[in-house]
Coordinates of C-alpha atoms and ligand atoms in Angstrom, one line a residue:
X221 CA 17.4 20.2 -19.0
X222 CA 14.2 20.6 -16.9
X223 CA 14.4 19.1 -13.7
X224 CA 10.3 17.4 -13.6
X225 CA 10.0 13.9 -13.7
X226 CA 7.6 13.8 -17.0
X227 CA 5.9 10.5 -18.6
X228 CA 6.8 9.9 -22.4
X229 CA 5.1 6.9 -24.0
X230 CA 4.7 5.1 -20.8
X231 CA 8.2 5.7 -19.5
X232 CA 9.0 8.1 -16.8
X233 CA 11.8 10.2 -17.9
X234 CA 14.1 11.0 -14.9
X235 CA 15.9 14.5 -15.2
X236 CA 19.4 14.0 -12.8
X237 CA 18.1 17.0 -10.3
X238 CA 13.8 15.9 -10.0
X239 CA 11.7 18.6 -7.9
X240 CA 9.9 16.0 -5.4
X241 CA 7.2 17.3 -3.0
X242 CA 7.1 16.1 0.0
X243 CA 4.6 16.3 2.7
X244 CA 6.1 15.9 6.1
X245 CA 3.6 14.9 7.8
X246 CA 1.8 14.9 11.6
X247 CA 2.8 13.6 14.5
X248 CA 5.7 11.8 14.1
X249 CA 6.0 12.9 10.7
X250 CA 8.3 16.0 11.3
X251 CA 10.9 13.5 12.8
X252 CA 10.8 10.6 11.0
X253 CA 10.8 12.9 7.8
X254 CA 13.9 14.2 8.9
X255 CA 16.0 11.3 9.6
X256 CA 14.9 9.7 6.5
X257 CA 15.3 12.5 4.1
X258 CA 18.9 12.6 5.2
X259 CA 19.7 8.9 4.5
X260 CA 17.7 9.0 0.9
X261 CA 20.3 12.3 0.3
X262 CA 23.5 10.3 1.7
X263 CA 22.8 7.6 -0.5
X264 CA 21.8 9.8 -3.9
X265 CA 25.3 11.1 -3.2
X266 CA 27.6 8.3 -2.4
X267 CA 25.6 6.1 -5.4
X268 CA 26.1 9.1 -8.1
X269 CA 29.2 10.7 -6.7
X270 CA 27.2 14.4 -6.5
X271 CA 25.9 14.0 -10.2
X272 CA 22.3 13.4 -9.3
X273 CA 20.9 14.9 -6.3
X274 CA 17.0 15.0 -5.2
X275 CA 16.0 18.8 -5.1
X276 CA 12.5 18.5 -2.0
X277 CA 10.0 21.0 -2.9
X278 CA 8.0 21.1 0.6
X279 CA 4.0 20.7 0.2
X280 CA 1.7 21.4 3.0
X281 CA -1.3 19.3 3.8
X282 CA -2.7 18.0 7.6
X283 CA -1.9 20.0 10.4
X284 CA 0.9 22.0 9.4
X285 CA -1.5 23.1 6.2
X286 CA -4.4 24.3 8.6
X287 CA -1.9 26.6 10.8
X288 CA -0.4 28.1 7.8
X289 CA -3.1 28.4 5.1
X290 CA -6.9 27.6 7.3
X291 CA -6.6 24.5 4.6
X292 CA -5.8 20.8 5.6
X293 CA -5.7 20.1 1.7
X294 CA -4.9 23.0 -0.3
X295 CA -4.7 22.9 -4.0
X296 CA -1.6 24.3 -4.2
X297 CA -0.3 21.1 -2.7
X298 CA -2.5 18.6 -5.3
X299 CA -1.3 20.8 -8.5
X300 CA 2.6 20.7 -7.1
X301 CA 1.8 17.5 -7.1
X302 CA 0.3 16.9 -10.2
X303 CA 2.8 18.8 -11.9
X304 CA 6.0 17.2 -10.6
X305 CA 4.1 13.7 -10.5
X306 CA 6.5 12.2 -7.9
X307 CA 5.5 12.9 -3.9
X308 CA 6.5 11.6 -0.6
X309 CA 4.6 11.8 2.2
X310 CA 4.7 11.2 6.0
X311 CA 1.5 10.3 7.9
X312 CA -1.5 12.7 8.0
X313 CA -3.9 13.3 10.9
X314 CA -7.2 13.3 9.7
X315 CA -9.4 16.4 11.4
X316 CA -12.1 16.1 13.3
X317 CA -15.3 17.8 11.8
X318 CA -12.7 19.0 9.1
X319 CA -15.4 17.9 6.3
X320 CA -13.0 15.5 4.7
X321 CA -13.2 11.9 5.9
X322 CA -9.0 11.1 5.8
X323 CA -6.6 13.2 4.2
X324 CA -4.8 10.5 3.2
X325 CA -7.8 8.8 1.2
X326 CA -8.6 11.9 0.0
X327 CA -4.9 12.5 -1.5
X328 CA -5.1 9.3 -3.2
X329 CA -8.9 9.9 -4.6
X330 CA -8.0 13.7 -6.1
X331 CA -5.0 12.3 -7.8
X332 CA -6.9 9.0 -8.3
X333 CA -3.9 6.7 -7.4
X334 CA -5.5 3.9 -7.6
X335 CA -2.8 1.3 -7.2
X336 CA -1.4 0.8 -3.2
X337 CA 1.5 -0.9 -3.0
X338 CA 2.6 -2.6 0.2
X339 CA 5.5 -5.1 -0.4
X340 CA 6.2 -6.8 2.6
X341 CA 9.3 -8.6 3.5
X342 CA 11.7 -10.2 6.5
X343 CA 15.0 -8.4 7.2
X344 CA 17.6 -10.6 9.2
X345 CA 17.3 -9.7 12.6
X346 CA 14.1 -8.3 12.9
X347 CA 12.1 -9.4 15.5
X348 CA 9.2 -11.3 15.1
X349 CA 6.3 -13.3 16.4
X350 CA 6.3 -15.9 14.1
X351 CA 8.9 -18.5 13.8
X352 CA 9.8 -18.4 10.2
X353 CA 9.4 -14.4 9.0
X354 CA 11.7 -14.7 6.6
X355 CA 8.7 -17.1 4.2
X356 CA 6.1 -13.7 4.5
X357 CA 7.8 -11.8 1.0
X358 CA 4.5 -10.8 -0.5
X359 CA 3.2 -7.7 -2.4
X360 CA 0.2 -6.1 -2.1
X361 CA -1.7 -4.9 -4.5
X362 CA -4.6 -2.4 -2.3
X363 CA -7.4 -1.1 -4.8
X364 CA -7.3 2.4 -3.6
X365 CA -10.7 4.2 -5.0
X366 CA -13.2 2.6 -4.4
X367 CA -14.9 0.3 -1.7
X368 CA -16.3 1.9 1.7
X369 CA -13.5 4.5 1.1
X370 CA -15.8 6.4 -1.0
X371 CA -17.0 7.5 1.6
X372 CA -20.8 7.3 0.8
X373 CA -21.8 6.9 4.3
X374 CA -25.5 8.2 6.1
X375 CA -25.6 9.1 10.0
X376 CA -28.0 7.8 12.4
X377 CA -31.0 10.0 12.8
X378 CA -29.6 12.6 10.2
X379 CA -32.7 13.3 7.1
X380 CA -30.6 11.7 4.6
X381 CA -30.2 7.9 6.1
X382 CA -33.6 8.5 6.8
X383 CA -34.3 9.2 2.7
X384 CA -31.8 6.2 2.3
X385 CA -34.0 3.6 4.2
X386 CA -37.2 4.5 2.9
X387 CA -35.8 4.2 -0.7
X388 CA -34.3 0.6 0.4
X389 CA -37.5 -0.1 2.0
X390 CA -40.2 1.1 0.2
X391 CA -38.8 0.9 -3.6
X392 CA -36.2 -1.8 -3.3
X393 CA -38.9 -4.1 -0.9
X394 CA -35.6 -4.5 1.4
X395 CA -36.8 -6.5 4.5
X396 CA -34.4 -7.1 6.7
X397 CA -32.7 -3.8 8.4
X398 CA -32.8 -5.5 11.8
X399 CA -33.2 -1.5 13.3
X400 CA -34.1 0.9 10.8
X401 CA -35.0 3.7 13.4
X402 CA -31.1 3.5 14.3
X403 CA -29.3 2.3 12.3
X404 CA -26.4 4.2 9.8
X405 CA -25.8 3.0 6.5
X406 CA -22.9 2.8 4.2
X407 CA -22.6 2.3 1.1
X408 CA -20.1 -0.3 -1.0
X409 CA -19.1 0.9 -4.7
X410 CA -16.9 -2.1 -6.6
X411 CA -16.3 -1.5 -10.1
X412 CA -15.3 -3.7 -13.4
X413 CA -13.2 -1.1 -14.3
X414 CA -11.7 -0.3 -10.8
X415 CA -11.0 -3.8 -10.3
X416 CA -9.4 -4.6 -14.0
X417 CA -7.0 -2.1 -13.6
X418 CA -5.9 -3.0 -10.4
X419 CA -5.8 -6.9 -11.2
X420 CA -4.2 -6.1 -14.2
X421 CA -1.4 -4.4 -11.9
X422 CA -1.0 -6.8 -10.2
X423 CA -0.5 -9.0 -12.9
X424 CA 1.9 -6.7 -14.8
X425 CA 3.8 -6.9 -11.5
X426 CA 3.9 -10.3 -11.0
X427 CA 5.4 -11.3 -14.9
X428 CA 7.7 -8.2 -14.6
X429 CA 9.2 -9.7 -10.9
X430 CA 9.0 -13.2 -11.7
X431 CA 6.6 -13.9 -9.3
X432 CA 4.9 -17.3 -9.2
X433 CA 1.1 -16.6 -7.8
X434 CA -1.8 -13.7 -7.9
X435 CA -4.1 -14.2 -5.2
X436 CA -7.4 -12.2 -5.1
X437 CA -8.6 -11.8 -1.9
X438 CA -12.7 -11.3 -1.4
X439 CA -15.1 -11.8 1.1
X440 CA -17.9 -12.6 -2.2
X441 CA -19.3 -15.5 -0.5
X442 CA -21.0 -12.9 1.7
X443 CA -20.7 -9.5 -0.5
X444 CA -21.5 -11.6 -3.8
X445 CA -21.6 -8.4 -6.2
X446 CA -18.9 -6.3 -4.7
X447 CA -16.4 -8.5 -3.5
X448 CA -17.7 -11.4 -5.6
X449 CA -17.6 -9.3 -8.5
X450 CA -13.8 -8.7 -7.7
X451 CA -13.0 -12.2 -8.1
X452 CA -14.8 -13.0 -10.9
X453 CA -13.7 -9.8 -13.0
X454 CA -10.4 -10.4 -11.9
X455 CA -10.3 -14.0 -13.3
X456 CA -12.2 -13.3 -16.8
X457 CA -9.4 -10.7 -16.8
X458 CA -6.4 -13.1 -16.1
X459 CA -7.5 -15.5 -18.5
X460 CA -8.6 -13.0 -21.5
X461 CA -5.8 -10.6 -21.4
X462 CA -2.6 -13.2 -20.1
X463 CA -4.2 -15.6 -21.5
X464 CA -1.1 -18.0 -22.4
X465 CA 0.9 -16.4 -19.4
X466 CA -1.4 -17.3 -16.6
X467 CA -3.6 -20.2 -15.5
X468 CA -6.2 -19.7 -13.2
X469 CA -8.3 -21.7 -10.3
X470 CA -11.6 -20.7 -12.6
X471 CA -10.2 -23.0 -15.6
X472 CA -9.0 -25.2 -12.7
X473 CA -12.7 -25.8 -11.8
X474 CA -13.9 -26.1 -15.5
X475 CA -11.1 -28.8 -16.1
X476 CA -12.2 -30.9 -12.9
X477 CA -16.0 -30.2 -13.7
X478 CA -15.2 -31.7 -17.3
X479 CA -12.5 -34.4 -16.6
X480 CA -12.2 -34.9 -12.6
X481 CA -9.3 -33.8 -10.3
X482 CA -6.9 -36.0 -11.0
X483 CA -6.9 -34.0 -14.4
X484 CA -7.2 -30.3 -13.4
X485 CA -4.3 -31.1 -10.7
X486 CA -2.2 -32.0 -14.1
X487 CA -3.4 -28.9 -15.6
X488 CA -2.1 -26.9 -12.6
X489 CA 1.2 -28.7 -12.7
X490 CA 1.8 -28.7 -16.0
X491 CA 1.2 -24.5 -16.2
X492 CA 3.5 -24.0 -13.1
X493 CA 6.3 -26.3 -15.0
X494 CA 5.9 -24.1 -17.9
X495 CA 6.3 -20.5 -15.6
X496 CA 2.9 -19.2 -15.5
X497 CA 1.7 -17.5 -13.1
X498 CA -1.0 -19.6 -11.3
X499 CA -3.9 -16.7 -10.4
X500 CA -6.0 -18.3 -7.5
X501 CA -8.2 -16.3 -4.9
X502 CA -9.0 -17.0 -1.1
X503 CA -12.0 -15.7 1.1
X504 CA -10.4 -13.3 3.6
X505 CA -11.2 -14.4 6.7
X506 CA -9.1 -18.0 6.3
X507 CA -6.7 -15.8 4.1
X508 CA -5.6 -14.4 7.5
X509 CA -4.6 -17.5 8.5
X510 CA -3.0 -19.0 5.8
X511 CA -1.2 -15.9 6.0
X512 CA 0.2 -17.0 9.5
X513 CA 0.0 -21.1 9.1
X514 CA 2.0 -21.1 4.9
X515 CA 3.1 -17.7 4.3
X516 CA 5.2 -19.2 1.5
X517 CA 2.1 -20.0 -0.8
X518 CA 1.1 -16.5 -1.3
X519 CA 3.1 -13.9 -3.3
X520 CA 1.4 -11.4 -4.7
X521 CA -2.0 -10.4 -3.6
X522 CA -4.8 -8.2 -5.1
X523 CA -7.3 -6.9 -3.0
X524 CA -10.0 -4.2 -2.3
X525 CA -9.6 -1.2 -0.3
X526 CA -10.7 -2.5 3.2
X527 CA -9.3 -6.0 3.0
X528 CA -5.7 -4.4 2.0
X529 CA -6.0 -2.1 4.8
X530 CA -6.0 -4.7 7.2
X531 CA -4.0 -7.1 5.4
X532 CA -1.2 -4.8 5.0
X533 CA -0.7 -4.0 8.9
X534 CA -1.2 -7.9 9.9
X535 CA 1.7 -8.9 7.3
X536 CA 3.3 -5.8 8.6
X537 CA 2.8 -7.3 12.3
X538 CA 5.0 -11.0 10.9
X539 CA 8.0 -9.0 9.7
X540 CA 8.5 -6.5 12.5
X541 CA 5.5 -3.9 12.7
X542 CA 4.3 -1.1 10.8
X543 CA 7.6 0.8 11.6
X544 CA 9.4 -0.7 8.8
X545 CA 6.9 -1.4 6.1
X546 CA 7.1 1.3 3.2
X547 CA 4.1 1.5 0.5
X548 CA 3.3 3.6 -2.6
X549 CA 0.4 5.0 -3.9
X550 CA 0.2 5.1 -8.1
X551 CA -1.7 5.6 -10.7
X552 CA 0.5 3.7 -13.4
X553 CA -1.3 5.2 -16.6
X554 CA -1.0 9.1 -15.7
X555 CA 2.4 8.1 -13.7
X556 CA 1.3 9.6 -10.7
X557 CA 2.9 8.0 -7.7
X558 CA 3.2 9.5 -3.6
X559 CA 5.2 7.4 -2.2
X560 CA 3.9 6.8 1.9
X561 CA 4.8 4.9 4.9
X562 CA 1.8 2.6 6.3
X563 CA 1.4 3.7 9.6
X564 CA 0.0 6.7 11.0
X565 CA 1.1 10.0 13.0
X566 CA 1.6 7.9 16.3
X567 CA 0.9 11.1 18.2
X568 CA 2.3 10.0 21.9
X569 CA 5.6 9.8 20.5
X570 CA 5.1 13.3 18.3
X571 CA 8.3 15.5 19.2
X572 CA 10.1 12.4 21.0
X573 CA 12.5 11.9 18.2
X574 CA 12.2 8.0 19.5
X575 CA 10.2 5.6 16.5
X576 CA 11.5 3.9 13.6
X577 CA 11.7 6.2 10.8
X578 CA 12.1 2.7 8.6
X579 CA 8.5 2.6 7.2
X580 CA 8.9 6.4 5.5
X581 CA 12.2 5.7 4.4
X582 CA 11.7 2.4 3.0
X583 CA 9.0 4.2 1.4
X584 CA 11.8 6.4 0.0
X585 CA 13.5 3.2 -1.3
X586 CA 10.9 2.2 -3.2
X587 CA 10.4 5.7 -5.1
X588 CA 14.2 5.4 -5.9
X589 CA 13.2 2.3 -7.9
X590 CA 10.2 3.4 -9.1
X591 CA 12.9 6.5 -10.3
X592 CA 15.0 3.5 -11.7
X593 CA 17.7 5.1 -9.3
X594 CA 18.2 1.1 -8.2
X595 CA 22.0 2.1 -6.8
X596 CA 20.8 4.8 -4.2
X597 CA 18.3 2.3 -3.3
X598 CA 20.3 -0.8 -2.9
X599 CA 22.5 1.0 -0.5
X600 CA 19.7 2.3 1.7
X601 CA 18.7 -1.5 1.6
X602 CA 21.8 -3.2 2.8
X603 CA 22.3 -0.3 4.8
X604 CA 18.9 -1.0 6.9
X605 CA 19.9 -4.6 7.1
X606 CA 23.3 -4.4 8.2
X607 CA 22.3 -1.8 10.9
X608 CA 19.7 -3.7 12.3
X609 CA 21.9 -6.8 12.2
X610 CA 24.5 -4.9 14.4
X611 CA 21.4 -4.8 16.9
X612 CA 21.8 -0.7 16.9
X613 CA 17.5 0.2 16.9
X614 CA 15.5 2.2 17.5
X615 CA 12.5 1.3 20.6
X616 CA 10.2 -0.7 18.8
X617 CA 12.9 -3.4 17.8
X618 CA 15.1 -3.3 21.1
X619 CA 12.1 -4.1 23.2
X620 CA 11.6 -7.2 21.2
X621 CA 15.5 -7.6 21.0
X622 CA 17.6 -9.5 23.1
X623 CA 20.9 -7.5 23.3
X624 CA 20.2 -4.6 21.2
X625 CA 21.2 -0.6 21.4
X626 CA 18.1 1.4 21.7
X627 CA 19.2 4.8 19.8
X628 CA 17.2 7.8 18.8
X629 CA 15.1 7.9 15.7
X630 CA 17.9 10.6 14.6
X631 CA 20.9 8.3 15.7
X632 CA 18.9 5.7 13.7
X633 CA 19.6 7.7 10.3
X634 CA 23.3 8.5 11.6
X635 CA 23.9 4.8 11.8
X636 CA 22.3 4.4 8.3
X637 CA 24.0 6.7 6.9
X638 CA 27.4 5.8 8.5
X639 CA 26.7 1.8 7.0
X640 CA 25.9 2.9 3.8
Ligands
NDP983 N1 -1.3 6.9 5.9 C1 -1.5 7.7 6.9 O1 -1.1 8.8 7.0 C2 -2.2 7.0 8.1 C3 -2.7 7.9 9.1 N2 -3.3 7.3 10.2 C4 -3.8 8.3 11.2 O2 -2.9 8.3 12.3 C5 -3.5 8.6 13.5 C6 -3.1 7.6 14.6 O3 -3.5 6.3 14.3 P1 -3.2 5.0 15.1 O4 -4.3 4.1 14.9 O5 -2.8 5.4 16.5 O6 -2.0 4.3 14.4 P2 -0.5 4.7 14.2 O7 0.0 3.9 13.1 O8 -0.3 6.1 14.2 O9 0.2 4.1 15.6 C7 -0.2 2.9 16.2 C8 1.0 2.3 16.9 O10 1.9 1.7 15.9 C9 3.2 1.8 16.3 N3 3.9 2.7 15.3 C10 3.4 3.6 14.4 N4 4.4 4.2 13.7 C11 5.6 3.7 14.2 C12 6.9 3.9 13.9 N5 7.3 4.8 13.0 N6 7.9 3.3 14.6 C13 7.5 2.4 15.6 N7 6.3 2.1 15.9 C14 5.3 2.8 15.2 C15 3.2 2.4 17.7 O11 3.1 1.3 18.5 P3 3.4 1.1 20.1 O12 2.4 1.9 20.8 O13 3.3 -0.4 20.3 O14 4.8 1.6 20.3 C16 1.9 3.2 17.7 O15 1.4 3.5 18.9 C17 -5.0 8.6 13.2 O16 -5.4 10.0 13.0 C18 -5.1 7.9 11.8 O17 -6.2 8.3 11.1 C19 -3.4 6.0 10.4 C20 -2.9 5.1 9.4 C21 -2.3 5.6 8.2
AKG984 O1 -6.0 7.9 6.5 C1 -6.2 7.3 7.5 O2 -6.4 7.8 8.6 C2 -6.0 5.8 7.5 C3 -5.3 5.2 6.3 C4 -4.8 3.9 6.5 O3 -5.0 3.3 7.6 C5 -3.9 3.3 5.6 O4 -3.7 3.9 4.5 O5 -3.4 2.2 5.8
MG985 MG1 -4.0 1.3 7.5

């Protein structure tokens, strides 16, 4: 049997010995890569007893990439990937003057993965700032394509912003560019398409998980055809493709424009007594709130690129910090998936062998059930929270931590792997 992970009809077919890149990243990549590798292989091992084992096929891309090849992206690494269609990834520097924007976004563009997945949840024991973590479980659902991460962007004083505001001005009769002599100008892209297939992700997710609510977070009060487009797509979606599975806040608003409140409320309740999945949306800024005041209304949540971005590291903040929350990157047509912590290279503690490797390897959990390895990946779980129970952390938690046993990022993974 081969050992690649390959898609048939759909279904990602699983070989017992999968070639999976990884990248191991900047920073505090090598170190965090490390520790977490060895728990994901501890695990494998004690959940299959030696009959399946990940074989790493190392890929080069940021630093590491530039000193060995003069590339920060080369295409070696993006066919590897595309041929074994699994990847993990630590964090990636992005190079200044390099002539690509982020590595990272430009990872996810080439292979167009354009699905991020940051589930976000309490484990016992974890420190927090709010008083009840354990109501934030929510999944996000970061459209990862599109947005101001296109990167269609014009500098101040350069010949082509200049081209860009005469065109705005002089063909589009655009007024109001308060300083047009200075100013930059970026540009927005939002798509029907890009949105409907990550909404309809989302959704997928939601009916597959049981989850009661898809919220679609915008700013289109302000950004009406971008991020007002979003909501709207994402609704005429909901209702014409789940149509008996989902009720929405749009036919919530017809029903109390036709027959009153008292009326669409009964709508609303009768739908959630029947399990569907109630799709509603909220503007971002009071999203960020609500996030903070009633976690527990929200459960899964679509957004666009830059709203996710910031989303994910403020529901990160509730739970513990970006040290222990994982995400993935997928493409769920092709089956593409890389498989990425949330946080960056943290280069002051590069070589310290001191953060929390949780975020990669948790990362690592979730491409275990994405592998439908579920076994392996329940024991890294309860491994993680029965570690961080016994108060045994790594700085980030004992600082917050009345009580607790700094260790080593390293001594972090031998703990792991010792509670496994
Ligand atoms: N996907 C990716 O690869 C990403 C890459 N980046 C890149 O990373 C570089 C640095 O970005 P920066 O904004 O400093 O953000 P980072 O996420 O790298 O670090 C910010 C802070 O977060 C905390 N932190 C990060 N990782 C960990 C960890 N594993 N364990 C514990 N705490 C952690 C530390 O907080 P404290 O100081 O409180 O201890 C750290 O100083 C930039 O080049 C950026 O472009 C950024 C985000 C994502
Ligand atoms: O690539 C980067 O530098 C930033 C990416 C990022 O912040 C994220 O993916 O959350
Ligand atoms: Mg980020």
């Amino acid at each position: 049997m081969t050992n690649k992970i390959v898609v048939e009809n759909g279904v990602l077919n699983v070989p017992n010995n999968p070639v999976i890149p990884f990248i191991e990243g900047d920073g505090i990549g090598p170190d965090i890569w490390a520790a977490a590798s060895r728990v994901i292989d501890a695990a494998v091992e004690k959940a299959y007893n030696g009959e399946k084992k990940i074989e790493w096929l190392e890929v080069l891309a940021g630093q590491k990439a530039f000193d060995k090849t003069g590339e920060w992206l080369p295409q070696d690494t993006l066919d590897k990937i595309n041929e074994y269609l699994i990847a993990i990834k630590g964090p990636l520097t992005t190079p200044i003057g390099g002539g690509i924007r982020s590595l990272n976004v430009a990872l996810r563009q080439q292979l167009d993965l354009y699905v991020c997945l940051r589930p976000v949840r309490h484990f016992d024991g974890v420190p927090s700032p709010v008083k009840r973590p354990e109501d934030v479980e929510m999944v996000i659902f970061r459209e990862n394509t599109e947005d101001i991460y296109a990167g269609i962007e014009y500098a101040e004083g350069s010949p082509e912003v200049k081209k860009v505001i005469d065109f705005l001005q002089n063909e589009m009769g655009v007024k109001n560019i308060r300083f047009p002599e200075t100013s930059g100008i970026g540009i927005k892209p939002v798509s029907k398409e890009g949105t409907e297939r990550l909404v309809r992700s989302a959704i997928d997710y939601a009916i597959k998980h049981n989850k009661p609510s898809v919220t679609l977070v915008h700013k289109g009060n302000i950004m009406k055809f971008t991020e007002g487009g979003f909501k709207q797509w994402g609704y005429d979606l909901a209702e014409r493709e789940y149509g008996d599975k989902v009720f929405t806040w749009a036919q919530y608003d017809k029903i109390k424009e036709a027959d009153g409140e008292a009326a669409a409320n009964q709508a609303q309740a009768d739908a959630e007594a029947a399990g569907k999945i109630i799709v509603k949306d909220s503007i971002a800024d009071i999203f960020l709130q609500q996030i903070l005041t009633r976690p527990n209304e929200f459960d899964v949540v679509a957004t666009m690129n830059l709203n996710g971005d910031y989303i994910s590291d403020a529901l990160a903040a509730q739970v513990g910090g970006i040290g222990i929350a994982p995400g993935a990157n997928i493409n769920y047509v092709t089956g593409h998936a890389i498989f990425e912590a949330t946080h960056g290279t943290a280069p002051k503690y590069a070589g310290l062998d001191k953060v929390n490797p949780s975020s990669v390897l948790l990362s690592g959990v979730l491409m275990l059930e994405h592998l439908g390895w579920q076994e392996a990946a329940d024991l890294v779980t309860n491994s993680v929270e029965k570690t961080i129970s016994s108060k045994v952390v790594t700085y980030d938690f004992a600082r917050l931590m009345d009580g607790a046993k700094e260790v080593k990022c390293s001594e972090f993974a031998d703990e792991l792997i010792k509670n496994l």
